[in-house]
Amino acid sequence: MTKDNPYNFLPLQPTGRNETDNVNTYAPEDMIKIYEQQFLTQVPEDQLTDFLPALKRFYDIDNNTLDISAVIFDAIADATIIYNHKVKAGGYQIVGSLVTEQIEVDGDEEGDESLDNQAYTIDCMRTFFINDIEIPYHFNLFIQGDGYSTLTEKNTVLEKIYWLVNTGFEEPVLGHFEDDSDNIASLASINEELISLGIREMDLNTIHQLVNYIEDNLIDEDMADTLNTLIDDAE
């Protein structure tokens, strides 16, 4: 931190000047870095009004540059910004073997051929990154027909965040865990764990948005193809 760079902005090399020669231009990947810093730099409350002008002075840019940076980020970045946290989905692992489950069908539904009583379970893991810090997310996947549900463990901070948001919801169909809502981590304990990992604390709104992101990115096309191959081989 220096007097000329009080917020520890990342030095970036401009590619030139704009058509009116009043601000710098940057390569798309560097504009993404500028956009990220706009939201990820920790700023004391009494300096909030000074921060954005300081960022624009440091890079010699204007509001139009920031707007373009946001568009580029949305278009090509493989991460998202959730209330001052950069979140990204990482790779997946199939941890266990495919297990065949037989689902009981009620007597009055036995003649309904549209019902699929064949189901499978398999242990999986996907990693997520929060501000470039890798965190695993373990879950048991239940697959029946075209539908699926997940049962998440309660060990890593992401798994604890999921259960904090979903406390009070019905247990998934597998029922591997007993009702132990008293064991659900509190927001305070989750924030303590986040801070210990070097991640700034989150409020409830941020945590709900994070869980939405996890659920939307838990199973991608590559993982679905792998699972479909395993099911085809089992059948």
JSON list of C-alpha atoms in Angstrom, two decimals:
[
{"chain": "A", "resi": 1, "resn": "MET", "atom": "CA", "xyz": [0.00, 0.00, 0.00]},
{"chain": "A", "resi": 2, "resn": "THR", "atom": "CA", "xyz": [1.37, 3.38, -1.01]},
{"chain": "A", "resi": 3, "resn": "LYS", "atom": "CA", "xyz": [0.12, 6.93, -0.97]},
{"chain": "A", "resi": 4, "resn": "ASP", "atom": "CA", "xyz": [-0.49, 6.72, -4.74]},
{"chain": "A", "resi": 5, "resn": "ASN", "atom": "CA", "xyz": [-2.19, 3.33, -4.44]},
{"chain": "A", "resi": 6, "resn": "PRO", "atom": "CA", "xyz": [-3.98, 3.25, -1.06]},
{"chain": "A", "resi": 7, "resn": "TYR", "atom": "CA", "xyz": [-6.30, 0.38, -2.06]},
{"chain": "A", "resi": 8, "resn": "ASN", "atom": "CA", "xyz": [-3.60, -1.93, -3.46]},
{"chain": "A", "resi": 9, "resn": "PHE", "atom": "CA", "xyz": [-5.00, -1.86, -6.98]},
{"chain": "A", "resi": 10, "resn": "LEU", "atom": "CA", "xyz": [-3.38, -4.34, -9.36]},
{"chain": "A", "resi": 11, "resn": "PRO", "atom": "CA", "xyz": [-1.04, -2.52, -11.79]},
{"chain": "A", "resi": 12, "resn": "LEU", "atom": "CA", "xyz": [-2.22, -3.13, -15.36]},
{"chain": "A", "resi": 13, "resn": "GLN", "atom": "CA", "xyz": [-0.72, -2.04, -18.67]},
{"chain": "A", "resi": 14, "resn": "PRO", "atom": "CA", "xyz": [-3.12, -0.05, -20.89]},
{"chain": "A", "resi": 15, "resn": "THR", "atom": "CA", "xyz": [-3.32, -0.92, -24.56]},
{"chain": "A", "resi": 16, "resn": "GLY", "atom": "CA", "xyz": [-3.62, 2.72, -25.58]},
{"chain": "A", "resi": 17, "resn": "ARG", "atom": "CA", "xyz": [-6.06, 5.63, -25.43]},
{"chain": "A", "resi": 18, "resn": "ASN", "atom": "CA", "xyz": [-9.66, 5.89, -26.58]},
{"chain": "A", "resi": 19, "resn": "GLU", "atom": "CA", "xyz": [-10.74, 7.74, -29.73]},
{"chain": "A", "resi": 20, "resn": "THR", "atom": "CA", "xyz": [-11.06, 11.08, -27.94]},
{"chain": "A", "resi": 21, "resn": "ASP", "atom": "CA", "xyz": [-7.75, 10.54, -26.12]},
{"chain": "A", "resi": 22, "resn": "ASN", "atom": "CA", "xyz": [-9.24, 11.26, -22.69]},
{"chain": "A", "resi": 23, "resn": "VAL", "atom": "CA", "xyz": [-8.99, 7.82, -20.98]},
{"chain": "A", "resi": 24, "resn": "ASN", "atom": "CA", "xyz": [-6.95, 4.62, -21.18]},
{"chain": "A", "resi": 25, "resn": "THR", "atom": "CA", "xyz": [-8.08, 1.45, -22.90]},
{"chain": "A", "resi": 26, "resn": "TYR", "atom": "CA", "xyz": [-7.30, -2.06, -21.64]},
{"chain": "A", "resi": 27, "resn": "ALA", "atom": "CA", "xyz": [-7.36, -5.61, -22.93]},
{"chain": "A", "resi": 28, "resn": "PRO", "atom": "CA", "xyz": [-10.62, -7.49, -22.15]},
{"chain": "A", "resi": 29, "resn": "GLU", "atom": "CA", "xyz": [-9.00, -9.73, -19.52]},
{"chain": "A", "resi": 30, "resn": "ASP", "atom": "CA", "xyz": [-7.61, -6.65, -17.75]},
{"chain": "A", "resi": 31, "resn": "MET", "atom": "CA", "xyz": [-11.00, -4.92, -17.88]},
{"chain": "A", "resi": 32, "resn": "ILE", "atom": "CA", "xyz": [-12.43, -7.94, -16.08]},
{"chain": "A", "resi": 33, "resn": "LYS", "atom": "CA", "xyz": [-9.76, -7.49, -13.39]},
{"chain": "A", "resi": 34, "resn": "ILE", "atom": "CA", "xyz": [-10.74, -3.82, -13.03]},
{"chain": "A", "resi": 35, "resn": "TYR", "atom": "CA", "xyz": [-14.41, -4.82, -12.75]},
{"chain": "A", "resi": 36, "resn": "GLU", "atom": "CA", "xyz": [-13.62, -7.43, -10.10]},
{"chain": "A", "resi": 37, "resn": "GLN", "atom": "CA", "xyz": [-11.58, -5.01, -8.03]},
{"chain": "A", "resi": 38, "resn": "GLN", "atom": "CA", "xyz": [-14.45, -2.54, -8.11]},
{"chain": "A", "resi": 39, "resn": "PHE", "atom": "CA", "xyz": [-16.51, -5.01, -6.08]},
{"chain": "A", "resi": 40, "resn": "LEU", "atom": "CA", "xyz": [-13.93, -7.14, -4.25]},
{"chain": "A", "resi": 41, "resn": "THR", "atom": "CA", "xyz": [-11.68, -4.49, -2.70]},
{"chain": "A", "resi": 42, "resn": "GLN", "atom": "CA", "xyz": [-12.39, -4.11, 1.00]},
{"chain": "A", "resi": 43, "resn": "VAL", "atom": "CA", "xyz": [-12.97, -0.45, 1.77]},
{"chain": "A", "resi": 44, "resn": "PRO", "atom": "CA", "xyz": [-13.53, 1.16, 5.20]},
{"chain": "A", "resi": 45, "resn": "GLU", "atom": "CA", "xyz": [-16.96, 2.79, 5.46]},
{"chain": "A", "resi": 46, "resn": "ASP", "atom": "CA", "xyz": [-15.50, 6.24, 5.88]},
{"chain": "A", "resi": 47, "resn": "GLN", "atom": "CA", "xyz": [-13.66, 5.85, 2.54]},
{"chain": "A", "resi": 48, "resn": "LEU", "atom": "CA", "xyz": [-16.51, 4.49, 0.41]},
{"chain": "A", "resi": 49, "resn": "THR", "atom": "CA", "xyz": [-17.13, 7.78, -1.38]},
{"chain": "A", "resi": 50, "resn": "ASP", "atom": "CA", "xyz": [-13.42, 8.10, -2.17]},
{"chain": "A", "resi": 51, "resn": "PHE", "atom": "CA", "xyz": [-12.97, 4.59, -3.55]},
{"chain": "A", "resi": 52, "resn": "LEU", "atom": "CA", "xyz": [-14.50, 4.76, -7.02]},
{"chain": "A", "resi": 53, "resn": "PRO", "atom": "CA", "xyz": [-12.84, 8.09, -7.93]},
{"chain": "A", "resi": 54, "resn": "ALA", "atom": "CA", "xyz": [-9.52, 6.60, -6.73]},
{"chain": "A", "resi": 55, "resn": "LEU", "atom": "CA", "xyz": [-10.00, 3.51, -8.92]},
{"chain": "A", "resi": 56, "resn": "LYS", "atom": "CA", "xyz": [-10.76, 5.65, -11.99]},
{"chain": "A", "resi": 57, "resn": "ARG", "atom": "CA", "xyz": [-7.75, 7.90, -11.31]},
{"chain": "A", "resi": 58, "resn": "PHE", "atom": "CA", "xyz": [-5.40, 4.93, -10.86]},
{"chain": "A", "resi": 59, "resn": "TYR", "atom": "CA", "xyz": [-6.34, 3.34, -14.18]},
{"chain": "A", "resi": 60, "resn": "ASP", "atom": "CA", "xyz": [-7.16, 6.67, -15.88]},
{"chain": "A", "resi": 61, "resn": "ILE", "atom": "CA", "xyz": [-10.61, 5.47, -16.97]},
{"chain": "A", "resi": 62, "resn": "ASP", "atom": "CA", "xyz": [-14.17, 6.78, -16.90]},
{"chain": "A", "resi": 63, "resn": "ASN", "atom": "CA", "xyz": [-17.65, 5.45, -16.14]},
{"chain": "A", "resi": 64, "resn": "ASN", "atom": "CA", "xyz": [-18.01, 4.23, -19.72]},
{"chain": "A", "resi": 65, "resn": "THR", "atom": "CA", "xyz": [-14.96, 2.01, -19.24]},
{"chain": "A", "resi": 66, "resn": "LEU", "atom": "CA", "xyz": [-16.51, 0.53, -16.10]},
{"chain": "A", "resi": 67, "resn": "ASP", "atom": "CA", "xyz": [-19.78, -0.12, -17.94]},
{"chain": "A", "resi": 68, "resn": "ILE", "atom": "CA", "xyz": [-17.95, -1.89, -20.76]},
{"chain": "A", "resi": 69, "resn": "SER", "atom": "CA", "xyz": [-15.95, -3.89, -18.20]},
{"chain": "A", "resi": 70, "resn": "ALA", "atom": "CA", "xyz": [-19.21, -5.12, -16.66]},
{"chain": "A", "resi": 71, "resn": "VAL", "atom": "CA", "xyz": [-20.53, -6.20, -20.08]},
{"chain": "A", "resi": 72, "resn": "ILE", "atom": "CA", "xyz": [-17.30, -8.05, -20.87]},
{"chain": "A", "resi": 73, "resn": "PHE", "atom": "CA", "xyz": [-17.37, -9.75, -17.46]},
{"chain": "A", "resi": 74, "resn": "ASP", "atom": "CA", "xyz": [-20.92, -10.98, -18.02]},
{"chain": "A", "resi": 75, "resn": "ALA", "atom": "CA", "xyz": [-20.07, -12.17, -21.51]},
{"chain": "A", "resi": 76, "resn": "ILE", "atom": "CA", "xyz": [-16.84, -14.11, -21.02]},
{"chain": "A", "resi": 77, "resn": "ALA", "atom": "CA", "xyz": [-16.04, -14.48, -17.32]},
{"chain": "A", "resi": 78, "resn": "ASP", "atom": "CA", "xyz": [-16.57, -17.96, -15.83]},
{"chain": "A", "resi": 79, "resn": "ALA", "atom": "CA", "xyz": [-17.36, -16.50, -12.40]},
{"chain": "A", "resi": 80, "resn": "THR", "atom": "CA", "xyz": [-19.98, -14.25, -10.88]},
{"chain": "A", "resi": 81, "resn": "ILE", "atom": "CA", "xyz": [-19.93, -11.47, -8.30]},
{"chain": "A", "resi": 82, "resn": "ILE", "atom": "CA", "xyz": [-22.35, -12.06, -5.42]},
{"chain": "A", "resi": 83, "resn": "TYR", "atom": "CA", "xyz": [-22.44, -9.10, -3.06]},
{"chain": "A", "resi": 84, "resn": "ASN", "atom": "CA", "xyz": [-18.70, -8.43, -3.07]},
{"chain": "A", "resi": 85, "resn": "HIS", "atom": "CA", "xyz": [-17.69, -12.09, -3.34]},
{"chain": "A", "resi": 86, "resn": "LYS", "atom": "CA", "xyz": [-16.30, -13.64, -6.52]},
{"chain": "A", "resi": 87, "resn": "VAL", "atom": "CA", "xyz": [-17.83, -17.11, -6.89]},
{"chain": "A", "resi": 88, "resn": "LYS", "atom": "CA", "xyz": [-16.85, -19.75, -9.43]},
{"chain": "A", "resi": 89, "resn": "ALA", "atom": "CA", "xyz": [-17.74, -23.41, -9.98]},
{"chain": "A", "resi": 90, "resn": "GLY", "atom": "CA", "xyz": [-14.78, -25.78, -10.22]},
{"chain": "A", "resi": 91, "resn": "GLY", "atom": "CA", "xyz": [-14.42, -29.40, -11.25]},
{"chain": "A", "resi": 92, "resn": "TYR", "atom": "CA", "xyz": [-16.40, -32.41, -10.11]},
{"chain": "A", "resi": 93, "resn": "GLN", "atom": "CA", "xyz": [-15.57, -35.90, -8.87]},
{"chain": "A", "resi": 94, "resn": "ILE", "atom": "CA", "xyz": [-17.64, -39.07, -8.79]},
{"chain": "A", "resi": 95, "resn": "VAL", "atom": "CA", "xyz": [-16.59, -40.21, -5.33]},
{"chain": "A", "resi": 96, "resn": "GLY", "atom": "CA", "xyz": [-18.49, -43.50, -5.02]},
{"chain": "A", "resi": 97, "resn": "SER", "atom": "CA", "xyz": [-20.06, -46.16, -7.19]},
{"chain": "A", "resi": 98, "resn": "LEU", "atom": "CA", "xyz": [-23.54, -46.11, -8.64]},
{"chain": "A", "resi": 99, "resn": "VAL", "atom": "CA", "xyz": [-26.00, -47.83, -6.28]},
{"chain": "A", "resi": 100, "resn": "THR", "atom": "CA", "xyz": [-29.29, -49.21, -7.57]},
{"chain": "A", "resi": 101, "resn": "GLU", "atom": "CA", "xyz": [-32.32, -48.26, -5.49]},
{"chain": "A", "resi": 102, "resn": "GLN", "atom": "CA", "xyz": [-35.71, -49.92, -5.76]},
{"chain": "A", "resi": 103, "resn": "ILE", "atom": "CA", "xyz": [-38.55, -47.52, -5.06]},
{"chain": "A", "resi": 104, "resn": "GLU", "atom": "CA", "xyz": [-41.74, -48.95, -3.61]},
{"chain": "A", "resi": 105, "resn": "VAL", "atom": "CA", "xyz": [-44.91, -48.16, -5.56]},
{"chain": "A", "resi": 106, "resn": "ASP", "atom": "CA", "xyz": [-48.31, -47.89, -3.86]},
{"chain": "A", "resi": 107, "resn": "GLY", "atom": "CA", "xyz": [-50.73, -50.68, -4.71]},
{"chain": "A", "resi": 108, "resn": "ASP", "atom": "CA", "xyz": [-53.10, -48.44, -6.66]},
{"chain": "A", "resi": 109, "resn": "GLU", "atom": "CA", "xyz": [-50.19, -47.20, -8.80]},
{"chain": "A", "resi": 110, "resn": "GLU", "atom": "CA", "xyz": [-48.72, -50.59, -9.75]},
{"chain": "A", "resi": 111, "resn": "GLY", "atom": "CA", "xyz": [-50.52, -50.63, -13.10]},
{"chain": "A", "resi": 112, "resn": "ASP", "atom": "CA", "xyz": [-49.26, -47.21, -14.13]},
{"chain": "A", "resi": 113, "resn": "GLU", "atom": "CA", "xyz": [-46.48, -47.95, -16.63]},
{"chain": "A", "resi": 114, "resn": "SER", "atom": "CA", "xyz": [-45.50, -44.26, -16.71]},
{"chain": "A", "resi": 115, "resn": "LEU", "atom": "CA", "xyz": [-44.10, -44.56, -13.19]},
{"chain": "A", "resi": 116, "resn": "ASP", "atom": "CA", "xyz": [-40.37, -45.23, -13.06]},
{"chain": "A", "resi": 117, "resn": "ASN", "atom": "CA", "xyz": [-39.59, -47.17, -9.88]},
{"chain": "A", "resi": 118, "resn": "GLN", "atom": "CA", "xyz": [-35.93, -47.65, -10.82]},
{"chain": "A", "resi": 119, "resn": "ALA", "atom": "CA", "xyz": [-33.60, -45.20, -9.13]},
{"chain": "A", "resi": 120, "resn": "TYR", "atom": "CA", "xyz": [-29.91, -44.72, -8.43]},
{"chain": "A", "resi": 121, "resn": "THR", "atom": "CA", "xyz": [-27.75, -43.00, -5.87]},
{"chain": "A", "resi": 122, "resn": "ILE", "atom": "CA", "xyz": [-24.11, -41.97, -6.13]},
{"chain": "A", "resi": 123, "resn": "ASP", "atom": "CA", "xyz": [-21.70, -39.91, -4.01]},
{"chain": "A", "resi": 124, "resn": "CYS", "atom": "CA", "xyz": [-20.31, -36.84, -5.74]},
{"chain": "A", "resi": 125, "resn": "MET", "atom": "CA", "xyz": [-18.25, -33.75, -5.05]},
{"chain": "A", "resi": 126, "resn": "ARG", "atom": "CA", "xyz": [-17.88, -30.42, -6.81]},
{"chain": "A", "resi": 127, "resn": "THR", "atom": "CA", "xyz": [-15.44, -27.73, -5.82]},
{"chain": "A", "resi": 128, "resn": "PHE", "atom": "CA", "xyz": [-16.36, -24.06, -5.72]},
{"chain": "A", "resi": 129, "resn": "PHE", "atom": "CA", "xyz": [-14.12, -21.02, -5.45]},
{"chain": "A", "resi": 130, "resn": "ILE", "atom": "CA", "xyz": [-14.91, -17.97, -3.34]},
{"chain": "A", "resi": 131, "resn": "ASN", "atom": "CA", "xyz": [-12.43, -15.19, -4.05]},
{"chain": "A", "resi": 132, "resn": "ASP", "atom": "CA", "xyz": [-10.11, -17.86, -5.53]},
{"chain": "A", "resi": 133, "resn": "ILE", "atom": "CA", "xyz": [-10.22, -19.98, -2.36]},
{"chain": "A", "resi": 134, "resn": "GLU", "atom": "CA", "xyz": [-11.19, -23.56, -3.20]},
{"chain": "A", "resi": 135, "resn": "ILE", "atom": "CA", "xyz": [-13.91, -25.19, -1.08]},
{"chain": "A", "resi": 136, "resn": "PRO", "atom": "CA", "xyz": [-15.32, -28.71, -1.63]},
{"chain": "A", "resi": 137, "resn": "TYR", "atom": "CA", "xyz": [-19.03, -29.48, -1.66]},
{"chain": "A", "resi": 138, "resn": "HIS", "atom": "CA", "xyz": [-19.96, -33.15, -1.10]},
{"chain": "A", "resi": 139, "resn": "PHE", "atom": "CA", "xyz": [-23.40, -34.50, -1.87]},
{"chain": "A", "resi": 140, "resn": "ASN", "atom": "CA", "xyz": [-25.25, -37.74, -2.49]},
{"chain": "A", "resi": 141, "resn": "LEU", "atom": "CA", "xyz": [-27.15, -37.63, -5.76]},
{"chain": "A", "resi": 142, "resn": "PHE", "atom": "CA", "xyz": [-30.50, -39.43, -6.11]},
{"chain": "A", "resi": 143, "resn": "ILE", "atom": "CA", "xyz": [-31.60, -40.02, -9.70]},
{"chain": "A", "resi": 144, "resn": "GLN", "atom": "CA", "xyz": [-35.02, -41.28, -10.79]},
{"chain": "A", "resi": 145, "resn": "GLY", "atom": "CA", "xyz": [-36.12, -41.00, -14.39]},
{"chain": "A", "resi": 146, "resn": "ASP", "atom": "CA", "xyz": [-35.52, -37.45, -15.59]},
{"chain": "A", "resi": 147, "resn": "GLY", "atom": "CA", "xyz": [-35.46, -36.02, -12.07]},
{"chain": "A", "resi": 148, "resn": "TYR", "atom": "CA", "xyz": [-32.89, -35.87, -9.31]},
{"chain": "A", "resi": 149, "resn": "SER", "atom": "CA", "xyz": [-32.39, -34.58, -5.80]},
{"chain": "A", "resi": 150, "resn": "THR", "atom": "CA", "xyz": [-29.32, -34.08, -3.65]},
{"chain": "A", "resi": 151, "resn": "LEU", "atom": "CA", "xyz": [-28.46, -34.72, -0.04]},
{"chain": "A", "resi": 152, "resn": "THR", "atom": "CA", "xyz": [-25.59, -32.54, 1.09]},
{"chain": "A", "resi": 153, "resn": "GLU", "atom": "CA", "xyz": [-23.10, -33.32, 3.83]},
{"chain": "A", "resi": 154, "resn": "LYS", "atom": "CA", "xyz": [-22.51, -30.96, 6.74]},
{"chain": "A", "resi": 155, "resn": "ASN", "atom": "CA", "xyz": [-18.74, -30.67, 6.95]},
{"chain": "A", "resi": 156, "resn": "THR", "atom": "CA", "xyz": [-17.34, -27.88, 4.79]},
{"chain": "A", "resi": 157, "resn": "VAL", "atom": "CA", "xyz": [-18.41, -24.28, 5.15]},
{"chain": "A", "resi": 158, "resn": "LEU", "atom": "CA", "xyz": [-20.36, -24.40, 1.87]},
{"chain": "A", "resi": 159, "resn": "GLU", "atom": "CA", "xyz": [-22.28, -27.44, 3.06]},
{"chain": "A", "resi": 160, "resn": "LYS", "atom": "CA", "xyz": [-23.04, -25.69, 6.35]},
{"chain": "A", "resi": 161, "resn": "ILE", "atom": "CA", "xyz": [-24.25, -22.64, 4.42]},
{"chain": "A", "resi": 162, "resn": "TYR", "atom": "CA", "xyz": [-26.61, -24.86, 2.43]},
{"chain": "A", "resi": 163, "resn": "TRP", "atom": "CA", "xyz": [-28.12, -26.34, 5.59]},
{"chain": "A", "resi": 164, "resn": "LEU", "atom": "CA", "xyz": [-28.42, -22.92, 7.24]},
{"chain": "A", "resi": 165, "resn": "VAL", "atom": "CA", "xyz": [-30.52, -21.74, 4.29]},
{"chain": "A", "resi": 166, "resn": "ASN", "atom": "CA", "xyz": [-32.56, -24.94, 4.11]},
{"chain": "A", "resi": 167, "resn": "THR", "atom": "CA", "xyz": [-33.23, -25.50, 7.81]},
{"chain": "A", "resi": 168, "resn": "GLY", "atom": "CA", "xyz": [-36.88, -26.33, 8.25]},
{"chain": "A", "resi": 169, "resn": "PHE", "atom": "CA", "xyz": [-37.27, -27.85, 4.78]},
{"chain": "A", "resi": 170, "resn": "GLU", "atom": "CA", "xyz": [-38.23, -31.50, 4.47]},
{"chain": "A", "resi": 171, "resn": "GLU", "atom": "CA", "xyz": [-35.35, -33.98, 4.44]},
{"chain": "A", "resi": 172, "resn": "PRO", "atom": "CA", "xyz": [-34.60, -35.35, 0.92]},
{"chain": "A", "resi": 173, "resn": "VAL", "atom": "CA", "xyz": [-36.00, -38.73, -0.03]},
{"chain": "A", "resi": 174, "resn": "LEU", "atom": "CA", "xyz": [-32.90, -40.68, 0.96]},
{"chain": "A", "resi": 175, "resn": "GLY", "atom": "CA", "xyz": [-33.10, -39.64, 4.60]},
{"chain": "A", "resi": 176, "resn": "HIS", "atom": "CA", "xyz": [-29.46, -40.45, 5.36]},
{"chain": "A", "resi": 177, "resn": "PHE", "atom": "CA", "xyz": [-29.34, -37.85, 8.10]},
{"chain": "A", "resi": 178, "resn": "GLU", "atom": "CA", "xyz": [-31.57, -37.78, 11.12]},
{"chain": "A", "resi": 179, "resn": "ASP", "atom": "CA", "xyz": [-33.30, -34.53, 12.01]},
{"chain": "A", "resi": 180, "resn": "ASP", "atom": "CA", "xyz": [-30.53, -32.70, 13.83]},
{"chain": "A", "resi": 181, "resn": "SER", "atom": "CA", "xyz": [-31.49, -29.08, 13.22]},
{"chain": "A", "resi": 182, "resn": "ASP", "atom": "CA", "xyz": [-29.83, -28.19, 16.52]},
{"chain": "A", "resi": 183, "resn": "ASN", "atom": "CA", "xyz": [-26.54, -29.02, 14.79]},
{"chain": "A", "resi": 184, "resn": "ILE", "atom": "CA", "xyz": [-27.09, -26.52, 11.97]},
{"chain": "A", "resi": 185, "resn": "ALA", "atom": "CA", "xyz": [-24.33, -23.92, 12.02]},
{"chain": "A", "resi": 186, "resn": "SER", "atom": "CA", "xyz": [-25.26, -20.37, 12.90]},
{"chain": "A", "resi": 187, "resn": "LEU", "atom": "CA", "xyz": [-24.56, -17.36, 10.70]},
{"chain": "A", "resi": 188, "resn": "ALA", "atom": "CA", "xyz": [-21.99, -16.20, 13.26]},
{"chain": "A", "resi": 189, "resn": "SER", "atom": "CA", "xyz": [-20.10, -19.52, 13.24]},
{"chain": "A", "resi": 190, "resn": "ILE", "atom": "CA", "xyz": [-20.16, -19.67, 9.44]},
{"chain": "A", "resi": 191, "resn": "ASN", "atom": "CA", "xyz": [-18.71, -16.17, 9.24]},
{"chain": "A", "resi": 192, "resn": "GLU", "atom": "CA", "xyz": [-15.99, -17.15, 11.71]},
{"chain": "A", "resi": 193, "resn": "GLU", "atom": "CA", "xyz": [-15.06, -20.05, 9.42]},
{"chain": "A", "resi": 194, "resn": "LEU", "atom": "CA", "xyz": [-15.15, -17.85, 6.32]},
{"chain": "A", "resi": 195, "resn": "ILE", "atom": "CA", "xyz": [-12.89, -15.27, 7.96]},
{"chain": "A", "resi": 196, "resn": "SER", "atom": "CA", "xyz": [-10.45, -18.03, 9.00]},
{"chain": "A", "resi": 197, "resn": "LEU", "atom": "CA", "xyz": [-10.21, -18.97, 5.30]},
{"chain": "A", "resi": 198, "resn": "GLY", "atom": "CA", "xyz": [-9.53, -15.37, 4.32]},
{"chain": "A", "resi": 199, "resn": "ILE", "atom": "CA", "xyz": [-13.06, -14.72, 2.99]},
{"chain": "A", "resi": 200, "resn": "ARG", "atom": "CA", "xyz": [-14.98, -11.69, 4.15]},
{"chain": "A", "resi": 201, "resn": "GLU", "atom": "CA", "xyz": [-18.15, -12.30, 6.15]},
{"chain": "A", "resi": 202, "resn": "MET", "atom": "CA", "xyz": [-21.56, -12.69, 4.52]},
{"chain": "A", "resi": 203, "resn": "ASP", "atom": "CA", "xyz": [-25.03, -11.53, 5.43]},
{"chain": "A", "resi": 204, "resn": "LEU", "atom": "CA", "xyz": [-28.14, -13.68, 4.98]},
{"chain": "A", "resi": 205, "resn": "ASN", "atom": "CA", "xyz": [-28.94, -12.16, 1.59]},
{"chain": "A", "resi": 206, "resn": "THR", "atom": "CA", "xyz": [-25.48, -13.06, 0.29]},
{"chain": "A", "resi": 207, "resn": "ILE", "atom": "CA", "xyz": [-25.76, -16.59, 1.68]},
{"chain": "A", "resi": 208, "resn": "HIS", "atom": "CA", "xyz": [-29.10, -17.17, -0.03]},
{"chain": "A", "resi": 209, "resn": "GLN", "atom": "CA", "xyz": [-27.70, -15.96, -3.35]},
{"chain": "A", "resi": 210, "resn": "LEU", "atom": "CA", "xyz": [-24.66, -18.21, -2.87]},
{"chain": "A", "resi": 211, "resn": "VAL", "atom": "CA", "xyz": [-26.85, -21.28, -2.33]},
{"chain": "A", "resi": 212, "resn": "ASN", "atom": "CA", "xyz": [-28.83, -20.41, -5.46]},
{"chain": "A", "resi": 213, "resn": "TYR", "atom": "CA", "xyz": [-25.56, -20.25, -7.40]},
{"chain": "A", "resi": 214, "resn": "ILE", "atom": "CA", "xyz": [-24.40, -23.61, -6.01]},
{"chain": "A", "resi": 215, "resn": "GLU", "atom": "CA", "xyz": [-27.67, -25.32, -6.93]},
{"chain": "A", "resi": 216, "resn": "ASP", "atom": "CA", "xyz": [-27.61, -23.82, -10.44]},
{"chain": "A", "resi": 217, "resn": "ASN", "atom": "CA", "xyz": [-24.01, -24.95, -11.05]},
{"chain": "A", "resi": 218, "resn": "LEU", "atom": "CA", "xyz": [-23.87, -28.23, -9.15]},
{"chain": "A", "resi": 219, "resn": "ILE", "atom": "CA", "xyz": [-24.34, -30.50, -12.18]},
{"chain": "A", "resi": 220, "resn": "ASP", "atom": "CA", "xyz": [-23.03, -29.34, -15.55]},
{"chain": "A", "resi": 221, "resn": "GLU", "atom": "CA", "xyz": [-23.32, -30.98, -18.97]},
{"chain": "A", "resi": 222, "resn": "ASP", "atom": "CA", "xyz": [-20.05, -32.89, -18.63]},
{"chain": "A", "resi": 223, "resn": "MET", "atom": "CA", "xyz": [-21.07, -34.36, -15.28]},
{"chain": "A", "resi": 224, "resn": "ALA", "atom": "CA", "xyz": [-24.55, -35.22, -16.61]},
{"chain": "A", "resi": 225, "resn": "ASP", "atom": "CA", "xyz": [-22.98, -37.06, -19.56]},
{"chain": "A", "resi": 226, "resn": "THR", "atom": "CA", "xyz": [-20.76, -39.05, -17.19]},
{"chain": "A", "resi": 227, "resn": "LEU", "atom": "CA", "xyz": [-23.72, -39.97, -14.99]},
{"chain": "A", "resi": 228, "resn": "ASN", "atom": "CA", "xyz": [-25.83, -40.99, -17.99]},
{"chain": "A", "resi": 229, "resn": "THR", "atom": "CA", "xyz": [-23.02, -43.29, -19.17]},
{"chain": "A", "resi": 230, "resn": "LEU", "atom": "CA", "xyz": [-22.84, -44.92, -15.74]},
{"chain": "A", "resi": 231, "resn": "ILE", "atom": "CA", "xyz": [-26.60, -45.46, -15.73]},
{"chain": "A", "resi": 232, "resn": "ASP", "atom": "CA", "xyz": [-26.57, -46.88, -19.27]},
{"chain": "A", "resi": 233, "resn": "ASP", "atom": "CA", "xyz": [-23.82, -49.31, -18.28]},
{"chain": "A", "resi": 234, "resn": "ALA", "atom": "CA", "xyz": [-25.79, -50.35, -15.16]},
{"chain": "A", "resi": 235, "resn": "GLU", "atom": "CA", "xyz": [-28.90, -51.08, -17.23]}
]
